Coordinates of C-alpha atoms in Angstrom, one line a residue:
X1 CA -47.4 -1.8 221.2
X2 CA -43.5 -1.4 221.6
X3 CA -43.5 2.0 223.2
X4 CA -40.7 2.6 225.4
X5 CA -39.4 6.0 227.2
X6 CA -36.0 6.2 228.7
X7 CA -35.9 9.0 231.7
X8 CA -32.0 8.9 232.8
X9 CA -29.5 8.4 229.7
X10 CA -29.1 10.6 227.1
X11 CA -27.3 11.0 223.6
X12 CA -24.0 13.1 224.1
X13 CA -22.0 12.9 220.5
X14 CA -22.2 11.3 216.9
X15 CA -19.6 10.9 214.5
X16 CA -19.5 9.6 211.1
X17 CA -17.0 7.8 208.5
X18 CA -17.0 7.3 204.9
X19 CA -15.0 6.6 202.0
X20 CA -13.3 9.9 200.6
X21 CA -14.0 8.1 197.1
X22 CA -17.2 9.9 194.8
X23 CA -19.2 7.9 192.9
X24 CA -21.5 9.8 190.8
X25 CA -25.3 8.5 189.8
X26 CA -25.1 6.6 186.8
X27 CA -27.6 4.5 184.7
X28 CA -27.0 1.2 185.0
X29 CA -30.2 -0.1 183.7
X30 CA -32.8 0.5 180.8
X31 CA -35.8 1.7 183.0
X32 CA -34.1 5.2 183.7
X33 CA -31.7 7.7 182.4
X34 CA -29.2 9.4 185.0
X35 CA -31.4 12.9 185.0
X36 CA -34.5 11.2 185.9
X37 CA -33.0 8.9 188.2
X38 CA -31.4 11.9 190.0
X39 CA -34.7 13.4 190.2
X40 CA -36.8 10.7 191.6
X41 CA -34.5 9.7 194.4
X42 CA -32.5 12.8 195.1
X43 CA -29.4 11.3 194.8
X44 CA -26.6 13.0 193.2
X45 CA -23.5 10.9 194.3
X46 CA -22.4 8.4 197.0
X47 CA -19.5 7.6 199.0
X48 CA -18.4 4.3 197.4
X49 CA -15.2 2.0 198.0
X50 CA -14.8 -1.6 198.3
X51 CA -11.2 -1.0 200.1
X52 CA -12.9 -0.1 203.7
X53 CA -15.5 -2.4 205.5
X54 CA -18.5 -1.0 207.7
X55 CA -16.0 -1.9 211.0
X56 CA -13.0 0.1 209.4
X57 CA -15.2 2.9 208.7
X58 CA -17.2 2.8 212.2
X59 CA -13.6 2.3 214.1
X60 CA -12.4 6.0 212.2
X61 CA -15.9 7.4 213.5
X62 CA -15.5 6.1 217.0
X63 CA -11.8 6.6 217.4
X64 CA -12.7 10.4 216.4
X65 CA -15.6 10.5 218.8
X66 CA -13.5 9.3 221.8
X67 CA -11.2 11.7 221.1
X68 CA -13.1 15.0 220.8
X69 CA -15.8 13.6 223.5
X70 CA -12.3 13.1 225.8
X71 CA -14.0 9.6 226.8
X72 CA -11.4 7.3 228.9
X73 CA -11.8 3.8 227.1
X74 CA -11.6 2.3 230.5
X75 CA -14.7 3.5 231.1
X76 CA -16.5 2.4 228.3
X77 CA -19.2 -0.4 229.4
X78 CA -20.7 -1.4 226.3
X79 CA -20.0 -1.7 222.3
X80 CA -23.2 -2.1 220.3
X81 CA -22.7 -2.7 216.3
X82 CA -25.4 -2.6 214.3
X83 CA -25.3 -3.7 210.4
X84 CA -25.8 -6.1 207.4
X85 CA -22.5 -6.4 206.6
X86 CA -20.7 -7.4 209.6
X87 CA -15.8 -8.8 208.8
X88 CA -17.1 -12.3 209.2
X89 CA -20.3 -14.6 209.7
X90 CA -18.5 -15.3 213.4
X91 CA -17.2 -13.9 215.4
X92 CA -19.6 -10.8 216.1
X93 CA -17.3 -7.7 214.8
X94 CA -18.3 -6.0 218.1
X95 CA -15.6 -8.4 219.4
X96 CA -13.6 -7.4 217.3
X97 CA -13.8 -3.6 217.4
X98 CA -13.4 -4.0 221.0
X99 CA -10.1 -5.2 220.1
X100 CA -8.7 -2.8 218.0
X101 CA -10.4 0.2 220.3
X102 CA -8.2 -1.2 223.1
X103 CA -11.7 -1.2 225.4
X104 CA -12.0 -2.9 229.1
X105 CA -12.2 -6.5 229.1
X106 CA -15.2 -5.5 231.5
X107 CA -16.8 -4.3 228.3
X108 CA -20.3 -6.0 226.9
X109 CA -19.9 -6.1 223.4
X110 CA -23.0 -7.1 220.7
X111 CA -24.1 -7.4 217.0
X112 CA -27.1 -6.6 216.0
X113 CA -28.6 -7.8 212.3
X114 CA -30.7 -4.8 210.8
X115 CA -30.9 -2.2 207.9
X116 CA -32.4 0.6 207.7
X117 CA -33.9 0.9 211.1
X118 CA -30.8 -0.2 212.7
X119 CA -30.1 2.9 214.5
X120 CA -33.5 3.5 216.5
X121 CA -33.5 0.1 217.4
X122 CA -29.7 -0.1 218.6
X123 CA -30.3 2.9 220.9
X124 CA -33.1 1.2 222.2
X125 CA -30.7 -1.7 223.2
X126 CA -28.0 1.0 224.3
X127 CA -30.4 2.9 226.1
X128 CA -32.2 -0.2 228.0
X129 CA -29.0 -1.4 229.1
X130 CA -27.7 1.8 230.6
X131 CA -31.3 2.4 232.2
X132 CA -30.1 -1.0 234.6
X133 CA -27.4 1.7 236.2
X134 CA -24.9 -0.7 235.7
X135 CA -23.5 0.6 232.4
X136 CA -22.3 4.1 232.6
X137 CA -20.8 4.8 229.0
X138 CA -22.2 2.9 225.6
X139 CA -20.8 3.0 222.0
X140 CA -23.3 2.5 219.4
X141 CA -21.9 1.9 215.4
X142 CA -24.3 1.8 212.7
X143 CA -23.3 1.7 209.2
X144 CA -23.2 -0.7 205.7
X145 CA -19.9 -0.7 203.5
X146 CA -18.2 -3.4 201.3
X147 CA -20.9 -5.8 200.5
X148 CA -20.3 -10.2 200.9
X149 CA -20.2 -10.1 196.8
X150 CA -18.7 -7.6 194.5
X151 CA -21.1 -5.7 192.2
X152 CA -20.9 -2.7 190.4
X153 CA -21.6 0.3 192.4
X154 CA -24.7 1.0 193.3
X155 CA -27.3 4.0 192.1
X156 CA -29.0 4.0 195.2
X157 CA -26.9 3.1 198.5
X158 CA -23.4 5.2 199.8
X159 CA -21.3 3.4 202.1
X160 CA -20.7 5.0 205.9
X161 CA -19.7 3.9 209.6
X162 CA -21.8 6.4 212.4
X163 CA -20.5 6.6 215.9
X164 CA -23.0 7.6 218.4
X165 CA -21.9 7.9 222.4
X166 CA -24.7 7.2 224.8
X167 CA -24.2 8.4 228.8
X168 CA -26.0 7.2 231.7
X169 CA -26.4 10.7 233.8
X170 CA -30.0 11.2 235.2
X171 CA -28.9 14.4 236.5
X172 CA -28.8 16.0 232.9
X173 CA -30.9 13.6 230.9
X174 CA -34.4 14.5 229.2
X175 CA -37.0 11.9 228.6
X176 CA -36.4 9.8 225.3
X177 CA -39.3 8.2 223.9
X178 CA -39.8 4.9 220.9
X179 CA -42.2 3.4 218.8
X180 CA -40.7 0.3 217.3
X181 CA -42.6 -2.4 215.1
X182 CA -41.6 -4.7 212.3
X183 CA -43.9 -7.0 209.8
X184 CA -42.3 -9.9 209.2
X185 CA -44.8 -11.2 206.3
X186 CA -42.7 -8.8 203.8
X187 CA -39.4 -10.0 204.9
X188 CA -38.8 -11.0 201.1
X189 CA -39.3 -7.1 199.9
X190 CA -35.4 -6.4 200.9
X191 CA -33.3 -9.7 201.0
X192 CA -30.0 -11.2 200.2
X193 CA -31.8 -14.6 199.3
X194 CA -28.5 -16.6 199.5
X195 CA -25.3 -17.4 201.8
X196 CA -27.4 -18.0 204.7
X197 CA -28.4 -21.4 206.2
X198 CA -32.1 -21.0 204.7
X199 CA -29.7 -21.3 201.1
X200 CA -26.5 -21.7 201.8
X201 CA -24.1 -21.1 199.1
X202 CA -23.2 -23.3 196.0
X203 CA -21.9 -22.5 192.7
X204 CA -25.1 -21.9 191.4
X205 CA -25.6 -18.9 194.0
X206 CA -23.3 -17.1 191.4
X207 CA -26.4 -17.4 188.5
X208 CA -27.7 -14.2 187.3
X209 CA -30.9 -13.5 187.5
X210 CA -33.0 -10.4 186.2
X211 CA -34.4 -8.1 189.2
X212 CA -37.6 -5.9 189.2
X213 CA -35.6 -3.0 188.3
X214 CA -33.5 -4.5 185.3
X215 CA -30.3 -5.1 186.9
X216 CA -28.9 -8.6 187.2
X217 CA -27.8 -9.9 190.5
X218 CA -27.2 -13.4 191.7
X219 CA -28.2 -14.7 195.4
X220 CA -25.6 -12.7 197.4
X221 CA -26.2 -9.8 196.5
X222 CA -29.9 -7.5 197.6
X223 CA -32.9 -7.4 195.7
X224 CA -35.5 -5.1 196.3
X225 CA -39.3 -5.0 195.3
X226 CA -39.1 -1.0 195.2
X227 CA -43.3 -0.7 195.1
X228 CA -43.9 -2.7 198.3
X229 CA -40.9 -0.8 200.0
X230 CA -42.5 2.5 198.7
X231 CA -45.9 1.7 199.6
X232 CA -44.5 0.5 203.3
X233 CA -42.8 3.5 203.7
X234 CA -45.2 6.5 203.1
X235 CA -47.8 4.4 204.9
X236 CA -45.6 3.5 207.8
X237 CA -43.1 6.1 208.9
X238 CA -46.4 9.4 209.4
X239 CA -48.6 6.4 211.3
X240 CA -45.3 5.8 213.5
X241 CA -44.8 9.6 214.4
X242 CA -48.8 10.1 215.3
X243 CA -48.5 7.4 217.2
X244 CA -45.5 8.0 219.5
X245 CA -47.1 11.9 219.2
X246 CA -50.3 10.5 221.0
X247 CA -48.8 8.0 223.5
X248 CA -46.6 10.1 225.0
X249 CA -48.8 13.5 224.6
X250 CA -46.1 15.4 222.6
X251 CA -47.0 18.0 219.6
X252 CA -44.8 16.7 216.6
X253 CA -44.9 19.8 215.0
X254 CA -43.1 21.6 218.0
X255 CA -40.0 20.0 217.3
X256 CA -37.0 21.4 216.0
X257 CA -36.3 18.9 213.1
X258 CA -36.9 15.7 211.7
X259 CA -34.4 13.2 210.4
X260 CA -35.8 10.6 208.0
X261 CA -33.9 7.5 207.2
X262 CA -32.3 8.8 203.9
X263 CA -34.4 6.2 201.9
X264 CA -34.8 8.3 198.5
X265 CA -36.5 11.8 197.7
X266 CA -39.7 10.7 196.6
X267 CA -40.6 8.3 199.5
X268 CA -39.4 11.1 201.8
X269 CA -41.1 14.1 200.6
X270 CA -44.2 12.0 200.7
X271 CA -43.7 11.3 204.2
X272 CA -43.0 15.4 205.0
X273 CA -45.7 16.5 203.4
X274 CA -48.5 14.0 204.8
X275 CA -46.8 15.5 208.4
X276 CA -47.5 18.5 207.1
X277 CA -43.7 19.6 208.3
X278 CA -42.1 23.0 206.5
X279 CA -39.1 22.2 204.5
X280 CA -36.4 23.5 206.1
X281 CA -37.0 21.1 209.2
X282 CA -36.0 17.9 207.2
X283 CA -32.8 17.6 206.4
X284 CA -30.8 15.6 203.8
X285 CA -28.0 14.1 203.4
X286 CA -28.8 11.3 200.8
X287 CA -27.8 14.4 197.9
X288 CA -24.2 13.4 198.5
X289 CA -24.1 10.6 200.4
X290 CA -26.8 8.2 199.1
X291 CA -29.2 5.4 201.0
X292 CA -26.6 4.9 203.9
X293 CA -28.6 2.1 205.7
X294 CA -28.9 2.0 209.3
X295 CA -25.9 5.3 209.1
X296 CA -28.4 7.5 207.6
X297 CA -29.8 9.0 211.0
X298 CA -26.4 9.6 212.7
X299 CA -24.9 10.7 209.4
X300 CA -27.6 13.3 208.4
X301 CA -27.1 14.9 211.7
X302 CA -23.2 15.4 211.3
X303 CA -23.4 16.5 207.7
X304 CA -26.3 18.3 208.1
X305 CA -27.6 19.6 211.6
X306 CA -23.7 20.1 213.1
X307 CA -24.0 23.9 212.9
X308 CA -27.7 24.1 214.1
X309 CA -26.9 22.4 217.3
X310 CA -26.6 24.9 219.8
X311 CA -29.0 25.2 223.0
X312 CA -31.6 23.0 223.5
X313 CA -33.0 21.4 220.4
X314 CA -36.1 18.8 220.1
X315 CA -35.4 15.8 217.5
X316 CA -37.6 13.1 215.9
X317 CA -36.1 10.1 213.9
X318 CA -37.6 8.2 211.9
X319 CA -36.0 4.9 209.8
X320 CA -37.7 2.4 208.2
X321 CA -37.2 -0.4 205.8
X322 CA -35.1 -4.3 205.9
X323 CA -37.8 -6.7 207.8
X324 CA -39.9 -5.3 207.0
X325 CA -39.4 -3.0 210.5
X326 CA -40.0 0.5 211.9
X327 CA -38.4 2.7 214.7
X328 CA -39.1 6.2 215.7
X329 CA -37.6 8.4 218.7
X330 CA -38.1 11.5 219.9
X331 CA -35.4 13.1 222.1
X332 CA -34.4 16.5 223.5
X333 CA -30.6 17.3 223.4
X334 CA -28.3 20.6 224.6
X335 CA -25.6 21.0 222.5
X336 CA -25.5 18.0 221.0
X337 CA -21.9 17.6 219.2
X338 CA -20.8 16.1 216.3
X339 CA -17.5 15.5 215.2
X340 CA -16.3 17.0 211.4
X341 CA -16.6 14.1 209.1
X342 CA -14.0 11.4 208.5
X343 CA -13.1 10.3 205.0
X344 CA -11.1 7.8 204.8

């Protein structure tokens, strides 16, 4: 079991970028009208706009975080970015945002390939590496933006860049806990079957082909087999938070709130209600801002949770999805802060 507990590092700050543009739920297919679309996922509208990459978007949210946090980039000891949609297929953009954020050459910089449990699992690897004592300060940027192929935009996922500033101080810090998993045997149920080295690109990558859910897409863009990611979902993400709950003796239902991965309504209140969790402790952010990937977590807690903040508040987060893979943590935080939103 991938259980892990981190005793002397702690979340500090979390900010968020996105693209000032609105798109608003269309149909794009014959299978559903806009209302009932709306309805079954929650999603009203999405942040959408091909002119900013996840990097420009997570470079806004960290250069805002530095600033309000009043964090001395010299003493910033690691850069963790975490998407599917990194500027190029080398070098790692962590490279590169350590660039334009003018960081220490002492800096340890890192890419990390995941969706939409990209978060939990890149504070694992943030929280790991400052539990050595030898980093003091960590950047982690989650987020998805402008895809490898133009499409049309898309009824489900928003585009955002999160910023999330991660302290080694075991003076201050309260025990953070994980349960991470994956199953690799559905790895086909989210996938961008083309541009890799498994099938790398030719002309014929650019063919249409008819998806499970009408649409037409050709090998660089994502397909999805929406029942097996629906199934995986409602099964996975309670199982996850029982488990973690009985591992490390905690009573889920103590906690303050619970932040899903922003996967769509349905899925979601599935997963509240088999918790048997009261509404007003699960927040949303999908409404406005759509399926936001592996920014989902980070962002639901600066759109959402900024003003409910204050004193000492307990936290579970749960993402699951692209891997097919899991994470859950459970943290305690005082004060937490949150920057105001970028839009860029």
């Amino acid at each position: 079991m991938a259980f892990l507990k981190f005793n002397n590092s702690r979340i500090i700050g979390i900010a968020a970028g996105v693209p000032r543009h609105i798109e608003p739920t269309i149909s794009t297919t014959d299978a559903y009208d806009a209302s009932e679309y709306m309805e079954t996922t929650g999603i009203v509208e999405k942040r959408f706009s091909n002119d900013f990459t996840t990097s420009d978007l997570a470079l806004a949210a960290s250069e805002r975080l530095i600033k309000d946090l009043g964090w001395d980039r010299n003493e910033i000891d690691g850069l963790i970015f975490v998407s599917q949609t990194p500027d190029y297929i080398l070098p790692a953009t962590s490279c590169v945002l350590h660039g334009k954020l003018d960081l220490n050459k002492n800096c340890l910089c890192l890419d990390i390939s995941l969706g939409c449990s990209g978060w939990v699992y890149g504070l694992s690897t943030a929280l790991a590496l400052l539990e050595t004592g030898g980093l003091r300060k960590v950047l982690l940027l989650a987020g998805d933006a402008r895809k490898h192929a133009h499409e049309e935009p898309d009824q489900l996922f928003g585009y955002a860049g999160t910023a999330t500033a991660v302290e080694f101080n075991p003076e201050k810090a309260r025990p953070i806990v994980m349960d991470l998993g994956s199953d690799g045997t559905g790895y086909d149920a989210i996938i961008r079957p083309g541009g890799g080295t498994r099938n790398p690109f030719t002309p014929d990558s650019l063919n249409l082909e008819e998806c499970e859910d009408g649409r037409k897409r050709h090998a660089l863009q994502t397909r999805m087999k929406g029942m097996d990611v629906f199934a995986f979902g409602i099964t996975t993400a309670p199982k996850s938070i029982k488990k973690l709950s009985r591992e490390f003796d905690l009573d889920y239902l103590s906690f303050d709130y619970f932040v899903f991965h922003q996967a769509n309504r349905m899925m979601n209140e599935t997963i509240r209600k088999k918790l048997k969790l009261p509404e007003d402790r699960v927040p949303y952010s999908m409404t406005h801002f759509g399926n936001t990937s592996s920014a989902s977590i980070p962002l639901t807690i600066v759109t959402q949770l900024s003003d409910k903040l204050r004193g000492h508040k307990k936290i579970i987060g749960c993402a699951f999805g692209v891997g097919l893979s899991w994470g859950t943590v459970a943290f305690e935080c005082d004060d937490l802060f949150t920057s105001p939103l970028v839009e860029l």
